[in-house]
Tab-separated table of C-alpha atoms in Angstrom:
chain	number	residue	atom	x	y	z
M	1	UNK	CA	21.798	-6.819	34.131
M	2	UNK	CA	20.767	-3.084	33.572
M	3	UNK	CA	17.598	-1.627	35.408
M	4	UNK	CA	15.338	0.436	32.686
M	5	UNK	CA	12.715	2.854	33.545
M	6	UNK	CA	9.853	2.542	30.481
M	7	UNK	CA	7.584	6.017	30.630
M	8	UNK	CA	4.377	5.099	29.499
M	9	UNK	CA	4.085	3.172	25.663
M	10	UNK	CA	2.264	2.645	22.779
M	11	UNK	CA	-0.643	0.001	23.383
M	12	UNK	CA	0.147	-2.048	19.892
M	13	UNK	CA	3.115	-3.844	18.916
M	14	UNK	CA	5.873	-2.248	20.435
M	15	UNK	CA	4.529	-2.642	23.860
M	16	UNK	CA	4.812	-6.132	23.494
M	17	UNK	CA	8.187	-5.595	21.367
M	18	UNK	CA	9.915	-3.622	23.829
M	19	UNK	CA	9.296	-5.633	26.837
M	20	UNK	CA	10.716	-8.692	24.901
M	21	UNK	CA	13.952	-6.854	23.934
M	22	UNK	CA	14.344	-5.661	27.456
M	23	UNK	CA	13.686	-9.406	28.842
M	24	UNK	CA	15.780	-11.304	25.831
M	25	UNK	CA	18.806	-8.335	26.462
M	26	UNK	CA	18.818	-10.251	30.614
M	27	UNK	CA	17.717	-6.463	31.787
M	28	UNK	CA	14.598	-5.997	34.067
M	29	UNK	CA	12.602	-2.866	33.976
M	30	UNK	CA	10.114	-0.403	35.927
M	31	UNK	CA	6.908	0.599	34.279
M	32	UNK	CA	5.542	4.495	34.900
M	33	UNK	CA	1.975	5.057	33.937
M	34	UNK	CA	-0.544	7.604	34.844
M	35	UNK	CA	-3.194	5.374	33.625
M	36	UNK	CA	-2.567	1.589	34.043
M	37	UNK	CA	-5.862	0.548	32.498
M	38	UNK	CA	-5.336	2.104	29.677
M	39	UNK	CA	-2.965	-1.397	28.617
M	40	UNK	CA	-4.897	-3.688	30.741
M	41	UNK	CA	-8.082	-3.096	28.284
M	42	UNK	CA	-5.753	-3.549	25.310
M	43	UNK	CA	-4.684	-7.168	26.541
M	44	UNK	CA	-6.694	-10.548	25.123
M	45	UNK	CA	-9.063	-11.485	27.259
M	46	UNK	CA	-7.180	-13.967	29.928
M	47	UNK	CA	-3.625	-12.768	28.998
M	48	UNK	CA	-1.359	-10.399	30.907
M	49	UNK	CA	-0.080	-7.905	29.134
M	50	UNK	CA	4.017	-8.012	28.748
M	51	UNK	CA	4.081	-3.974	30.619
M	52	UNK	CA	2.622	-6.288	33.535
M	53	UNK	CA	6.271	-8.658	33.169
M	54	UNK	CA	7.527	-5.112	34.954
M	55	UNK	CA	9.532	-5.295	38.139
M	56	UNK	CA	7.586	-2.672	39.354
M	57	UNK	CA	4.657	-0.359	38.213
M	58	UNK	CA	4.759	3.368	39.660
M	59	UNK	CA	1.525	5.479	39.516
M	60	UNK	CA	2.460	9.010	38.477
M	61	UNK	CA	1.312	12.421	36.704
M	62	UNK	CA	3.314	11.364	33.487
M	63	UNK	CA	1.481	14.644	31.848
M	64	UNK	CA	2.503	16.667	34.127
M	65	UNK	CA	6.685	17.639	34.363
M	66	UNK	CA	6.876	19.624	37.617
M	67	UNK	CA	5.484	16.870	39.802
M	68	UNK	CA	6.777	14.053	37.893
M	69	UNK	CA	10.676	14.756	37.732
M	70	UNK	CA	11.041	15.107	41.493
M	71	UNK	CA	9.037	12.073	41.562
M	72	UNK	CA	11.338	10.155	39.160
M	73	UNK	CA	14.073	11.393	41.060
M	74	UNK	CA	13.217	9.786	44.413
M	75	UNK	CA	12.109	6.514	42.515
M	76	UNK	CA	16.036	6.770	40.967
M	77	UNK	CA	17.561	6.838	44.310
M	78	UNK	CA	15.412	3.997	45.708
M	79	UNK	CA	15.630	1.694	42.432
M	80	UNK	CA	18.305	2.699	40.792
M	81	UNK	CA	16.938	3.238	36.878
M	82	UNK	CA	20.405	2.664	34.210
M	83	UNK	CA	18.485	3.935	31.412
M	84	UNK	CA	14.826	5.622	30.484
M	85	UNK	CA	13.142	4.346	27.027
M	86	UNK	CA	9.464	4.985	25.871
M	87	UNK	CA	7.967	4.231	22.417
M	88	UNK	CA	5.117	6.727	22.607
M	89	UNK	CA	4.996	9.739	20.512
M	90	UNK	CA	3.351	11.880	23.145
M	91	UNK	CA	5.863	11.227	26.008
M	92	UNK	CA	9.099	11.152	24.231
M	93	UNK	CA	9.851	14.818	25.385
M	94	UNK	CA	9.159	13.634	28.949
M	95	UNK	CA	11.488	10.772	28.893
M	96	UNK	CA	13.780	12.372	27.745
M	97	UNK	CA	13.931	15.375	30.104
M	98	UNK	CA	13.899	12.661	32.803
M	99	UNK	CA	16.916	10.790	31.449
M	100	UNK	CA	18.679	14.421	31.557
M	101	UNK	CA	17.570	14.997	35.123
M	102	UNK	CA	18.940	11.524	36.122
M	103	UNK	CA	22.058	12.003	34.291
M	104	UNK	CA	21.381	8.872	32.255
M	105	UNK	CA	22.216	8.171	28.380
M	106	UNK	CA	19.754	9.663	26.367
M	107	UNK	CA	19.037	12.671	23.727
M	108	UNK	CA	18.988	16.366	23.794
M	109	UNK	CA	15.438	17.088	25.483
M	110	UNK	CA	15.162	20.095	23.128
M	111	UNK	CA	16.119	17.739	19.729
M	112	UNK	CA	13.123	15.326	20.861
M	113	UNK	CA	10.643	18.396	21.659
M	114	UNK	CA	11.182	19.700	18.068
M	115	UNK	CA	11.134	16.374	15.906
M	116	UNK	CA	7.329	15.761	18.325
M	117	UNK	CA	6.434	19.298	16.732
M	118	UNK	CA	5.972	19.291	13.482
M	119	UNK	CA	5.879	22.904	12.934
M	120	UNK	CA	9.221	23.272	14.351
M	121	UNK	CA	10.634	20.501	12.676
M	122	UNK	CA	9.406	22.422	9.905
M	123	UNK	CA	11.851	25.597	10.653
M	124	UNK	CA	14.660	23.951	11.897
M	125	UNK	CA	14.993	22.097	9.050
M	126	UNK	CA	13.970	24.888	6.183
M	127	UNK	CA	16.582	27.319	7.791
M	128	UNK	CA	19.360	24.175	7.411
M	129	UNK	CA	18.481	24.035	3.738
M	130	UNK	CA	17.071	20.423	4.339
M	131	UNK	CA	14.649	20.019	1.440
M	132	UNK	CA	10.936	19.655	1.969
M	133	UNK	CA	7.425	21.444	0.866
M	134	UNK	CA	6.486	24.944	1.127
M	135	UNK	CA	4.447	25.362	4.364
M	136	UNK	CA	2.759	28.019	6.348
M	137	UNK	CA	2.102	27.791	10.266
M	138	UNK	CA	-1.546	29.138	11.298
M	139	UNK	CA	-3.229	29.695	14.305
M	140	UNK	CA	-6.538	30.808	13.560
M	141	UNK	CA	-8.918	30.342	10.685
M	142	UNK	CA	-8.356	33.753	9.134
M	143	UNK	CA	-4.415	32.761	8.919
M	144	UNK	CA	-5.441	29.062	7.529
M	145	UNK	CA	-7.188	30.481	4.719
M	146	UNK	CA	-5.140	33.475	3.607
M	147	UNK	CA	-2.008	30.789	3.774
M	148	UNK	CA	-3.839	28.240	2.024
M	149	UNK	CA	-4.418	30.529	-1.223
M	150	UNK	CA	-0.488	31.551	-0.882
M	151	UNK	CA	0.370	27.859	-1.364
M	152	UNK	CA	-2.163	27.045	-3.657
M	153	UNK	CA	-4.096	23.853	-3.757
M	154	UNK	CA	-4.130	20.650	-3.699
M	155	UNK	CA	-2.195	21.461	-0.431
M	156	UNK	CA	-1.396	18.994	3.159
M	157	UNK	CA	-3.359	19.992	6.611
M	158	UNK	CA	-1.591	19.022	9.556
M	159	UNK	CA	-2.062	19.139	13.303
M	160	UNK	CA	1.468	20.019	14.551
M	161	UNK	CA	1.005	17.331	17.645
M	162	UNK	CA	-0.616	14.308	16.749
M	163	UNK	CA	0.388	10.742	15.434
M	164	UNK	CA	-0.832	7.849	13.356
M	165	UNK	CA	-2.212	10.699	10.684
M	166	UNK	CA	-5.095	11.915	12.353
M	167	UNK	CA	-6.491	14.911	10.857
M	168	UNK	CA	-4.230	14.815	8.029
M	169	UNK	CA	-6.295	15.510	5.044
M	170	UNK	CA	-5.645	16.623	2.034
M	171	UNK	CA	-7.240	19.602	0.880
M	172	UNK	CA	-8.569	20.769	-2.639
M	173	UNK	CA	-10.311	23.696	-1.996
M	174	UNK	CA	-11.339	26.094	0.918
M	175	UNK	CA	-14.322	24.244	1.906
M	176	UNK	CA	-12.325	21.111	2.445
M	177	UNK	CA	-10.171	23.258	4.646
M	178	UNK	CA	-12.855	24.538	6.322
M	179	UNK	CA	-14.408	20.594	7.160
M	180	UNK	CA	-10.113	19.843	8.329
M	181	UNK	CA	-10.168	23.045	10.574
M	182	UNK	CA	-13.375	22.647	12.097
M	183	UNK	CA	-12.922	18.947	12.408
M	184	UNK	CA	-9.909	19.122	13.911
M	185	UNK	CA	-10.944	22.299	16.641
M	186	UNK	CA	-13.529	19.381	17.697
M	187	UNK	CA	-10.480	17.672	19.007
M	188	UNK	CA	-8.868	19.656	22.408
M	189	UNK	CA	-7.139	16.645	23.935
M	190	UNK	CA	-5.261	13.752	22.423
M	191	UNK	CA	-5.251	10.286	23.318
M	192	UNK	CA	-3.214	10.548	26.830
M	193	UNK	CA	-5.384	13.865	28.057
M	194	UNK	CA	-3.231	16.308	27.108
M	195	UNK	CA	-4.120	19.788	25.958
M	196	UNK	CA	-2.982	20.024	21.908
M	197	UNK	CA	-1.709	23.241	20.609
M	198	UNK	CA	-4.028	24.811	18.161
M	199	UNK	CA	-1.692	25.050	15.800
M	200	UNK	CA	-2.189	24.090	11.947
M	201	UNK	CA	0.547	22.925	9.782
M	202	UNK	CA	0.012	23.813	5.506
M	203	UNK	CA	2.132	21.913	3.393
M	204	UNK	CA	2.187	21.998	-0.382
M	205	UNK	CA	1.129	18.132	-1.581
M	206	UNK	CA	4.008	16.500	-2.637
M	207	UNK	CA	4.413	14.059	-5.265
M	208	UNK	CA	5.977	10.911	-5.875
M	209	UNK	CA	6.148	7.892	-3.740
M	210	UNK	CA	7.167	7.533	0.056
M	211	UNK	CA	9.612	6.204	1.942
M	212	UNK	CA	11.592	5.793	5.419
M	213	UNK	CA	14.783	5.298	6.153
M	214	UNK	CA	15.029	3.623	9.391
M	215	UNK	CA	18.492	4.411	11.449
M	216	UNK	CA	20.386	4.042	14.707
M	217	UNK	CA	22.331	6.880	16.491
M	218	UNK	CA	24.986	6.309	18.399
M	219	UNK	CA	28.432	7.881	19.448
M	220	UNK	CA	27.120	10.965	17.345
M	221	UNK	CA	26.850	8.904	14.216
M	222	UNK	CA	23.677	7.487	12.198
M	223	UNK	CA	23.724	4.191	11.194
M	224	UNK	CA	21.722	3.539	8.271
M	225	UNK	CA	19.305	0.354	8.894
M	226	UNK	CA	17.613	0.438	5.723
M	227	UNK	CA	14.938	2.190	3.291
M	228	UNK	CA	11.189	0.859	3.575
M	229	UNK	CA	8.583	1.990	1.128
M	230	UNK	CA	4.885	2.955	1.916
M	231	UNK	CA	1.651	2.423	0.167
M	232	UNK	CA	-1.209	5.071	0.851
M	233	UNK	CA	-4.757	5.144	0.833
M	234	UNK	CA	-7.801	6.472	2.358
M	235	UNK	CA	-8.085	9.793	0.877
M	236	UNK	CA	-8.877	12.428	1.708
M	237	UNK	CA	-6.810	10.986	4.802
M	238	UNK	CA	-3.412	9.975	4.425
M	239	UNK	CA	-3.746	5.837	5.843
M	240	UNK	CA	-0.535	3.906	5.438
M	241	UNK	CA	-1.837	0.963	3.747
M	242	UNK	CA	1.176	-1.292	3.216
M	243	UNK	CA	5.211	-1.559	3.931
M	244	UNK	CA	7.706	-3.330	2.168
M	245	UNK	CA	11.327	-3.719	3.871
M	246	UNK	CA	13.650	-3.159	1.774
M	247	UNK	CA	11.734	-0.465	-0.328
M	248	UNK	CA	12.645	-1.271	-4.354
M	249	UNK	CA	14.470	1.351	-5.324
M	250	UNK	CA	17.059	2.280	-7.562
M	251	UNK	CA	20.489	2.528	-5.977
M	252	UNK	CA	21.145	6.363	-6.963
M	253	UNK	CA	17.264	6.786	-5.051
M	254	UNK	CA	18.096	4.891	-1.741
M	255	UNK	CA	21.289	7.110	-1.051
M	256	UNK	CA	19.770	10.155	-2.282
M	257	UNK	CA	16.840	9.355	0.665
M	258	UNK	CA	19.982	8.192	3.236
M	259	UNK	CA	21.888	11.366	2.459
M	260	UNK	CA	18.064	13.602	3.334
M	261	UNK	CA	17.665	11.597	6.459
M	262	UNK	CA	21.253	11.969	7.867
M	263	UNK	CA	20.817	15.870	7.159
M	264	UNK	CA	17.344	16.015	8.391
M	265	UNK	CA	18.965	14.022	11.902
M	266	UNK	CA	21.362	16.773	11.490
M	267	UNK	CA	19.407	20.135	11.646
M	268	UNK	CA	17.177	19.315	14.440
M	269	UNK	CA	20.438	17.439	16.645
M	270	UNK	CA	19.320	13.871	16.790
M	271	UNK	CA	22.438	12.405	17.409
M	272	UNK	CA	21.024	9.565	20.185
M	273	UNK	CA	18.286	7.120	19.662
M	274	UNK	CA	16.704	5.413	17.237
M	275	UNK	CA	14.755	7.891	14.468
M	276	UNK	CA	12.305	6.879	11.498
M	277	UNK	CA	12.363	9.968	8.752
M	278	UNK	CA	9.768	9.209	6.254
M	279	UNK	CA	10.759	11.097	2.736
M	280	UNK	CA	9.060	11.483	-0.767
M	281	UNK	CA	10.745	11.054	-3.461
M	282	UNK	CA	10.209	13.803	-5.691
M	283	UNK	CA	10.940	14.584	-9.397
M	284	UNK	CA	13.178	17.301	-8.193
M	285	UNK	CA	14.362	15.024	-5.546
M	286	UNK	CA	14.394	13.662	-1.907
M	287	UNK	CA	11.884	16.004	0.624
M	288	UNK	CA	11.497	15.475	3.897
M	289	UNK	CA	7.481	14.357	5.057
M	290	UNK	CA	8.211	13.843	8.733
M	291	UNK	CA	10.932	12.641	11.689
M	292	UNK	CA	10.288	10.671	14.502
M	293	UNK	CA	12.356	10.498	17.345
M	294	UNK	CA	11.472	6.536	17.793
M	295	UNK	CA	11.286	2.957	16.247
M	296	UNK	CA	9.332	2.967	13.420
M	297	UNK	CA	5.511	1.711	13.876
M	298	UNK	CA	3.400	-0.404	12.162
M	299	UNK	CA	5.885	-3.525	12.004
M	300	UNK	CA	8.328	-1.946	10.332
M	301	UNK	CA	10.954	-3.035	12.824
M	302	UNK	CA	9.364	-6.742	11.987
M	303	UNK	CA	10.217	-6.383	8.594
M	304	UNK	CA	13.296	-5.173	9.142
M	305	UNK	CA	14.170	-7.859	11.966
M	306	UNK	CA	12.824	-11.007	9.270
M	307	UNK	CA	14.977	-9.852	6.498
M	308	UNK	CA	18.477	-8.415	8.207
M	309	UNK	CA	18.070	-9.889	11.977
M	310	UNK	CA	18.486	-6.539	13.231
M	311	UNK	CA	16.581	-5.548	16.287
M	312	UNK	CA	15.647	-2.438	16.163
M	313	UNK	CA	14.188	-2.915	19.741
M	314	UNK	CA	17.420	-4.530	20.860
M	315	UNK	CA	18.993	-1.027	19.455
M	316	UNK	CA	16.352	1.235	21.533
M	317	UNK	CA	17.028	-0.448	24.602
M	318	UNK	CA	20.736	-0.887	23.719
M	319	UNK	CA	21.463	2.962	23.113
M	320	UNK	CA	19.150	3.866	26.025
M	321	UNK	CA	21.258	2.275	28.233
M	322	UNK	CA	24.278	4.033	26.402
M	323	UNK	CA	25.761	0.791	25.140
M	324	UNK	CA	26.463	0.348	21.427
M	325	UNK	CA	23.725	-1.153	19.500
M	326	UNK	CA	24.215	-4.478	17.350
M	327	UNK	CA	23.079	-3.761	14.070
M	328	UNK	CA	25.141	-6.950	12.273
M	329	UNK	CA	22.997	-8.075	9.604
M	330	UNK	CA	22.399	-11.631	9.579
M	331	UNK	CA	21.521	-14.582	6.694
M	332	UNK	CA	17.302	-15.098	7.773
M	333	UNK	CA	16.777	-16.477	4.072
M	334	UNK	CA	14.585	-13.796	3.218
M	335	UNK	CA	15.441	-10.959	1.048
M	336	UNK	CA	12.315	-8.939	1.650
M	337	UNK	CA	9.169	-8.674	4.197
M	338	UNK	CA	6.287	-6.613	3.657
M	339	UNK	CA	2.913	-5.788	5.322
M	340	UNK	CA	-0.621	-5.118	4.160
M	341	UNK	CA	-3.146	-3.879	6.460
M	342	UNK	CA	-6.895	-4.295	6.306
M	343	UNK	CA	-8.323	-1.021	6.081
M	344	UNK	CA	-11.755	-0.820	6.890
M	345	UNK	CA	-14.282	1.418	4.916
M	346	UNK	CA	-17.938	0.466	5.887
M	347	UNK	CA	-18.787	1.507	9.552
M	348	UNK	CA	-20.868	-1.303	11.452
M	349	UNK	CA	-20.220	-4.696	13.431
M	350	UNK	CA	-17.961	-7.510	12.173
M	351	UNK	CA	-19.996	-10.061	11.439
M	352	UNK	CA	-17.324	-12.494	9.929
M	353	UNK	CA	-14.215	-12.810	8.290
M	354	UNK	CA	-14.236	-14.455	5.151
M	355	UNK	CA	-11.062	-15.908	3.870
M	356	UNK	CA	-9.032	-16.240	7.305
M	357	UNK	CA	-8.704	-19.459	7.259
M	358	UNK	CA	-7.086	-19.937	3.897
M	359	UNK	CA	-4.152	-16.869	4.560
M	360	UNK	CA	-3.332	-19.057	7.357
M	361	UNK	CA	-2.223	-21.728	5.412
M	362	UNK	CA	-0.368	-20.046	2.510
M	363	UNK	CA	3.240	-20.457	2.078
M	364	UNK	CA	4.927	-17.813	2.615
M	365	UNK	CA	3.006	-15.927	5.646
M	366	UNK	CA	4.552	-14.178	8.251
M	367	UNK	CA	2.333	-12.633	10.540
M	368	UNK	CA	-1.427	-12.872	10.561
M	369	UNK	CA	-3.666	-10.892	12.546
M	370	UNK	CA	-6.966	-11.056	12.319
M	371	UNK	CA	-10.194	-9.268	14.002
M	372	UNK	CA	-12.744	-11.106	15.970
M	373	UNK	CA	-16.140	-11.148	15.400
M	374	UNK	CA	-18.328	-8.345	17.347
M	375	UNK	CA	-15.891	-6.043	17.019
M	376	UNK	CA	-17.192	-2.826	16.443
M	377	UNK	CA	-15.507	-0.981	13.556
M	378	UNK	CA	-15.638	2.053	11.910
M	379	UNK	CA	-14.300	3.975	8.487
M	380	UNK	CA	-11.053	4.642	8.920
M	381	UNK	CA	-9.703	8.051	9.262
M	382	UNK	CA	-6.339	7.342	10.448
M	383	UNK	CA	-3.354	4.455	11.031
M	384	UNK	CA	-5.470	3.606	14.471
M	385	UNK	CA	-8.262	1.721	12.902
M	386	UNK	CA	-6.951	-1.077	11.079
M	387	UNK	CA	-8.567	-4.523	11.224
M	388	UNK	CA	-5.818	-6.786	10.948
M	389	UNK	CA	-3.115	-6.985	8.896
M	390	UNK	CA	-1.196	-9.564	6.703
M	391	UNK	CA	2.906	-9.886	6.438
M	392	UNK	CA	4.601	-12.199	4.314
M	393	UNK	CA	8.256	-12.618	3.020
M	394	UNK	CA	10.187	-13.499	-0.312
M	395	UNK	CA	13.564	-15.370	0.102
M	396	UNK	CA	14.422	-14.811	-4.185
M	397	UNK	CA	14.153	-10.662	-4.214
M	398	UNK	CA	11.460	-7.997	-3.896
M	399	UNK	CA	8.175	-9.861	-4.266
M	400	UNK	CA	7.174	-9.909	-0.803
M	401	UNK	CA	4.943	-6.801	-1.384
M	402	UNK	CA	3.087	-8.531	-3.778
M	403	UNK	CA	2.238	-11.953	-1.951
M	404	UNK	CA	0.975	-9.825	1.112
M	405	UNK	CA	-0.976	-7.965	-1.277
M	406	UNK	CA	-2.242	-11.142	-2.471
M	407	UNK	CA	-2.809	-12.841	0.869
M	408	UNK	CA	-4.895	-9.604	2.011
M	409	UNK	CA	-7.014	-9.711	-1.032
M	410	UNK	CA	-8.413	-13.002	-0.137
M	411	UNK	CA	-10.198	-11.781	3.112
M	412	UNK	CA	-13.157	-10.238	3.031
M	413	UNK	CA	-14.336	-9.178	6.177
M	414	UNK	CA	-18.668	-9.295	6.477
M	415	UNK	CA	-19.460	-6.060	8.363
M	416	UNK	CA	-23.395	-5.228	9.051
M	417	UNK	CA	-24.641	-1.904	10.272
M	418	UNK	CA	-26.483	-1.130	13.696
């Protein structure tokens, strides 16, 4: 039984996920937080959440690194931590610089810093020769604009330090840049409290459709999982709308997207942990969108668990610890999973949600979540304010996109203003 130290987590499906791996695996783990309410409000009402199935829960200035490593430390020599995992964006850096202080398994501190910055994933991976868009880095408005007309529109803005596409927007002209850059100055601190870099990322707008191919590292080799295809909507935002594990694809098109991602692991030196490169696939081939350091989001690792029976949990926790992951595939009897999220577009109150009760009983359903009524919603700028979301399988080929797709259609949810 192996002792984990979890540094802070996501509040959606992979704090639930991870916990289970850890528990299913016979391993017990520690739970750092600077801010333990922020899960407790995220649990059902007279549920504990799984972060509470911790041995123990340590208080601590995760946002801060010169009072939190010697911290860590003494909590090592009292507790005795065999590995250090965290599924959040925004402290992957730290965990990973206290895995190196510890002398536990884990990646090159400076690899996970520049995947979580997306300007420097940017550079690293231009001056490899790993394809992906033409892009400027700005810091001010008078840079923005002057790099905007260099790229030409339709073009991508980016914050360099933020997840779940907020404040990615696509961009036409210069006043849309101007609503992206103001909109985005609005926001100083993300989610956890820290300070964001005022940094803008341009991109030139790529076209084609998008991918990721989901992968394990271990003993300095990648291990591809699979491919999984995306569905977008939501413009001007970028909202991922839909998944489907494994993504249809020509054969020639899933190893051209394989080869990208093992060069973009490459260039920035993620040779330990668990990565999810998303990739567009372009008439003039495979170009890189993004690469994060972490389990894919959004169920992904669902889908990919229903139709292989790998656990790409299992593998986080596994290669954590410094053991090798099992990534066997196994008969489940499907051949492909897929997700489709309800997206909401009218701000108000959720009055009711028509057609639940009918996507519960249809053949074929995997996962149902839906909303409950009073819940306040609002349009949805990013991948943080979906409603619910339906996932269904196909055991005869590819059509699993299509029933979920189906399924979702038949809810309507009755939302009424203020």
């Amino acid at each position: 039984m192996a002792h984990l130290l979890v540094v802070e987590s996501w509040v959606g499906s992979m704090s639930r996920l991870l916990p289970r791996a850890i528990r299913e695996a016979g391993h017990e783990f520690t739970f750092l937080t600077r801010d333990l309410h922020h899960y407790l409000r995220t649990a059902p009402e007279g549920t504990a959440h799984p972060l509470l199935g911790a041995r123990h829960v340590l208080t601590a200035d995760t946002n801060d690194a010169e009072s939190l490593l010697p911290f860590v430390e003494r909590a090592h020599r009292a507790l005795g931590f065999d590995g250090v995992i965290t599924s959040c964006d925004y402290y992957l850096p730290t965990a990973a610089r206290v895995a190196a202080r510890l002398g536990l398994p884990g990646a090159d501190p400076e690899a996970i810093e520049a995947a979580c910055r997306k300007d420097r994933t940017r550079r690293l991976l231009a001056d490899a020769g790993v394809p992906g868009p033409r892009f400027a880095v700005c810091r001010d408005w008078a840079d923005t604009a002057a790099a905007a007309r260099r790229i030409g529109y339709p073009l991508v803005f980016k914050p360099v330090d933020l997840c779940a596409g907020m404040y990615v927007r696509r961009v036409d002209d210069e006043e849309g840049l101007a609503r992206a850059f103001r909109a985005l100055a609005d926001f100083p601190l993300n989610a956890r409290g820290q300070r964001r870099d005022p940094v803008v990322l341009l991109e030139e707008l790529l076209e084609g459709p998008e991918v990721s191919v989901e992968t394990v590292s271990s003993g300095g080799t990648a291990h591809i999982v699979g491919v999984t295809d995306k569905s977008v909507g939501g413009a001007p935002a970028f909202i991922e709308t839909g998944h489907m594990f494994p993504a249809a694809l020509t054969p020639g098109d899933a190893e051209a997207a394989c080869a990208t991602a093992r060069a973009a692991l490459r260039a920035l030196g993620l040779d330990h942990g668990v990565s999810h490169t998303e990739i567009k696939l372009t008439a003039d081939g495979p170009r890189i969108v993004e690469v994060n350091p972490r389990p894919a989001g959004n169920r992904i690792t669902e889908l990919v668990r229903h139709v292989t029976g790998v656990d790409l949990a299992a593998a986080c926790v596994d290669v954590a610890l410094g053991r090798e992951p099992d990534l066997r595939r196994r008969d489940t009897g499907l051949r492909s999973a897929a997700i489709a999220f309800l997206v909401p577009d009218t701000a108000g109150v959720l009055e009711a949600l028509d057609g639940a009760d009918e996507v519960r009983a249809a053949p074929g359903l995997l996962e149902f979540q839906a909303p409950e009524p009073g819940r306040t919603v609002k349009v949805a700028g990013s991948n943080n304010e979906y409603l619910g979301h339906v996932m269904a399988g196909d055991a005869a080929g590819t059509g699993a996109r299509d029933r979920a797709e189906a399924l979702l259609s038949v809810l309507s949810p009755k939302v009424v203003s203020r």
